[in-house]
Amino acid sequence: MTQFLKRNLPHLPVYAAGVWMLAACQSAATVVSSPAAVAATSATTMSGNPALWPKPISRLAKDPAMEKRIDALIAKMSLEQKVGQTIQPEIRHISLTDVSKYHIGSVLNGGGSFPGNDKFAKAQDWVALADGFYKASMQPSANGVVIPIMWGTDAVHGHNNVIGATLYPHNIALGAANNPGLIKQIGAATAREIGVTGIGWSFAPTVAVARDARWGRTYESYAESPEIVKAYAGKMVEGLQGEPGTKGFLSDQHVIATAKHYIGDGGTQGGIDRGQTDASEAELVRLHAQGYVSAIESGVQTVMVSFSSWRGDRMHGHKYLLTDILKDHMGFDGLVVGDWSGHEFVPGCTRNNCAQAINAGIDIFMVPEDWKLLYENTLAQARSGEIPQARLDDAVRRILRVKMRAGLFERGAPSSYALAGKSEVLGAAAHRDIARQAVRESLVLLKNKNQLLPIKAGSKILLAGDGADDIGKQAGGWSISWQGTGNVNSDFPGATSIYQGMAAAANANGSRVTLSVNGDYQERPDVAVVVFGENPYAEMQGDISKLDFASDKELQLLKKFKAQGIPVVSLFITGRPLWVNPELNASDAFAVIWQPGTEGAGVADVIMRDAKNGVRFDFKGKLAFAWPARPDQAPGLAEGKGEGDGPLFPRGYGLTYADKSSVGDDLSEAWQLAKQSAQTATIFKNRTLEPWQLMLADDLNHSKTVTSNVASLGAISYRAVDRLVQEDAIQLQWSGRAAASAGFFAKERVDYSALAAKALVFDVRVKRAPTAEVKLAMNCGTDCLAERSITQALRQAKPDQWETLSVSMACFATAKLDMLLSPFALSTSGELDMVLHHVRIEAVPAASVRCP
Ligand code: BGC
Ligand code: BGC
């Protein structure tokens, strides 16, 4: 039970599907559920209107000879060999012996996962491990079938898990550059660096159209509108894979590409990672499908499924969108890979058991850990027919097709590839030049009072801010480590910080740059440049509840310079548009530099003049996301709300040196964060109060929003009962047959941070004391949760009498109280019968459950 409630999101109430708890407490589950049990779980009929969808034509035709070869191979394969092809473990969780024993078809390394767990692994170490996997997959078998393995990696802005690689600006920056040709060059250069490590498959490009910048993956999205995403996706695929129909296609200079995350990952309500996308089918097509159209036309070989749901149904179990639309209607003939155990959230599934995902159209389970039981279950389901043979064969056919197209059957061991081990190709000068160009073209100038930029030759420049000389900060998430945290400059050999780039430019034009992170100086500068902004983050952890740049420290610095009459340039590092009116007002010039990656010199190229005071490169970048006038403008910002409520800067905005700023120093700073100044909050009183909804969930990812006076699900049942007036209380009964939970959930994040010193208080009448541990949780998203056992308090309560229990909010300190999705979720696997009345947060003299 330790994982119970740990990772999954609350499934957003209206649609009564999915759940907020993890099925991993089932990991001891034994093999196979009956077909009947599975059938019972697919309550929704997933269907739609295929006529709304485009029919892209791939420039890569099927090759009849290859199809015959695949047929012959499939005819010889054992069921074990077929199932093995569908299993993709993570390199930390599989031995070479297991690769042979289980006929494993592919492996991945997750973000921040390296050969031998060594962050500093050399190109040769990567190649040696790739060779190990290859050789293990090529062990002779009794029936003569040997199938080379594939290795997938997240090369999302360059080969970002590898020390010394060129890291390009994140996608949001590339979107601002709006240069499809450059994207193709980035793809090609990235493919070469991947080749150095003997890996042949990249989990990129992300073709999400992020519609709510509170999403922590906004920076992985090229644009909030589909045009740029469509123009880029195909180009990135061509860069990575090579051009279909040419000799270079999937040659050893190239790698297999992945369009991800299919579909609607950027459209979730509230920008909640792994959440629920409500778009109509027409909107899904218009906004979220466009990247797949050009990717398929360019011959993309793999598509990764999104963690999110569409209108209540998890994408990992979505037969209509995966099979009927993507494969049958859009003609995608490559393979569909799941995302990091995403199948475990499909109703009726666990991490180790999910025929539904394969049956819906997933060809490879990405199942980093604990994959053996999934293998066994899938094998048994293939034997029993729960997974039809035709479906399994189709999955294997697609996997083999991709492998054959990539030449894996002929290529030999990774160490024999042309680029393998060539460490000079990692971070090669030619690649860094491309990245530097991308940095230059992606910078967006928002303000330039008195034409302060570009900085004149011969200036005394004070360079301040914690982003000035921090390559980890300028690289953002998915940089060596998964979240991009924990890195120091020496982890990026060959890279250039913004300071280093400016120092070199200053050298060339007779200026002087003094680095002073905290802004102190001895000699008064002509101009101060302050580099500041968001610290690195990635999926899940990067979600926020308002579009506000919260930190205050840089603002004080900007104001200090301003007060001293020193002109100030702000260089803002960010993965999304954020409200920065106070910082804009305090700056004479303000440029958004996004997360530029390893080639920080691209910044100086634009903002510093040459020795003859000529402009070297003008600003070219235009916002691919609208910029907020207030922190509370998401959602809706992407829709370009009407008069008076529009963005501060619309999509497409970006000054050049010839332009005059449209903003002065008087932007409204009046917006006060909508922090609840309230001293209390009420969650349930006589009825569930807005924005909360009562939900029940079982241990197999089914959930239900309570909409009437009785409801039950699995081991839990609910009834509205009377305390003071009719139906003003909630009776919850757990039967103990399995784990189950009940809680109040919202569709948007709620800020209770002002209540951090109070207690969660509820009136309860315990009719039957708990027979097992009961946990009370606050939930703020996937892997964002705090829970506290309240078993003792419930056991000590006088039987069948009303009592008031309180748990101090300090017990939930590990949840992010400013972005709660649930302030109260109770779970147990034992028996319990209790009535709840009046659930609130308020001050109490001494809570019944306290935390130091
Ligand atoms: C992410 C994917 C990524 C995968 C493997 C998942 O959590 O959503 O984008 O490809 O992990 O690292
Ligand atoms: C991995 C990531 C992955 C994430 C998903 C991390 O441990 O390194 O690649 O996306 O887990 O939970």
PDB file of C-alpha atoms in Angstrom, residues 675-681 750-761 778 786 807-820 823 840-844 847 849-852:
ATOM      1  CA  LYS A 675      -3.958  34.636  -2.580  1.00  0.00           C
ATOM      2  CA  GLN A 676      -6.838  33.824  -0.379  1.00  0.00           C
ATOM      3  CA  SER A 677      -6.690  36.429   2.263  1.00  0.00           C
ATOM      4  CA  ALA A 678      -9.470  34.435   3.864  1.00  0.00           C
ATOM      5  CA  GLN A 679      -8.708  32.913   7.218  1.00  0.00           C
ATOM      6  CA  THR A 680     -10.742  29.791   6.574  1.00  0.00           C
ATOM      7  CA  ALA A 681     -11.977  27.624   3.746  1.00  0.00           C
ATOM      8  CA  VAL A 750      -6.695  25.864  -5.764  1.00  0.00           C
ATOM      9  CA  ASP A 751      -4.406  28.071  -3.702  1.00  0.00           C
ATOM     10  CA  TYR A 752      -4.594  27.290   0.025  1.00  0.00           C
ATOM     11  CA  SER A 753      -1.099  28.534   0.797  1.00  0.00           C
ATOM     12  CA  ALA A 754      -2.479  31.303   2.999  1.00  0.00           C
ATOM     13  CA  LEU A 755      -3.904  28.582   5.249  1.00  0.00           C
ATOM     14  CA  ALA A 756      -0.615  26.802   5.854  1.00  0.00           C
ATOM     15  CA  ALA A 757      -0.661  27.510   9.586  1.00  0.00           C
ATOM     16  CA  LYS A 758      -4.211  26.261  10.147  1.00  0.00           C
ATOM     17  CA  ALA A 759      -5.712  22.795  10.426  1.00  0.00           C
ATOM     18  CA  LEU A 760      -7.888  20.592   8.301  1.00  0.00           C
ATOM     19  CA  VAL A 761     -10.938  20.065  10.487  1.00  0.00           C
ATOM     20  CA  MET A 778      -3.668  16.382   0.045  1.00  0.00           C
ATOM     21  CA  ALA A 786       1.301  14.602   1.187  1.00  0.00           C
ATOM     22  CA  VAL A 807      -5.050  17.560  11.385  1.00  0.00           C
ATOM     23  CA  SER A 808      -2.609  20.412  11.328  1.00  0.00           C
ATOM     24  CA  MET A 809      -1.827  21.694   7.861  1.00  0.00           C
ATOM     25  CA  ALA A 810       1.855  21.252   8.687  1.00  0.00           C
ATOM     26  CA  CYS A 811       1.260  17.522   8.163  1.00  0.00           C
ATOM     27  CA  PHE A 812       0.753  18.309   4.478  1.00  0.00           C
ATOM     28  CA  ALA A 813       3.788  20.475   4.074  1.00  0.00           C
ATOM     29  CA  THR A 814       5.205  18.307   1.292  1.00  0.00           C
ATOM     30  CA  ALA A 815       2.215  19.053  -0.917  1.00  0.00           C
ATOM     31  CA  LYS A 816       2.245  22.348  -2.780  1.00  0.00           C
ATOM     32  CA  LEU A 817      -0.526  24.174  -0.990  1.00  0.00           C
ATOM     33  CA  ASP A 818      -0.711  26.873  -3.623  1.00  0.00           C
ATOM     34  CA  MET A 819      -1.747  24.383  -6.254  1.00  0.00           C
ATOM     35  CA  LEU A 820      -3.970  21.795  -4.662  1.00  0.00           C
ATOM     36  CA  PRO A 823      -7.417  19.079   0.060  1.00  0.00           C
ATOM     37  CA  ARG A 840     -13.060  22.901   6.527  1.00  0.00           C
ATOM     38  CA  ILE A 841      -9.735  24.551   7.138  1.00  0.00           C
ATOM     39  CA  GLU A 842      -9.528  26.869  10.109  1.00  0.00           C
ATOM     40  CA  ALA A 843      -7.432  27.784  13.101  1.00  0.00           C
ATOM     41  CA  VAL A 844      -7.623  25.416  16.078  1.00  0.00           C
ATOM     42  CA  ALA A 847      -5.017  19.872  16.427  1.00  0.00           C
ATOM     43  CA  VAL A 849      -3.188  15.109  14.746  1.00  0.00           C
ATOM     44  CA  ARG A 850      -0.141  17.322  14.825  1.00  0.00           C
ATOM     45  CA  CYS A 851       3.085  17.444  12.914  1.00  0.00           C
ATOM     46  CA  PRO A 852       6.164  19.107  14.241  1.00  0.00           C
TER      47      PRO A 852
END
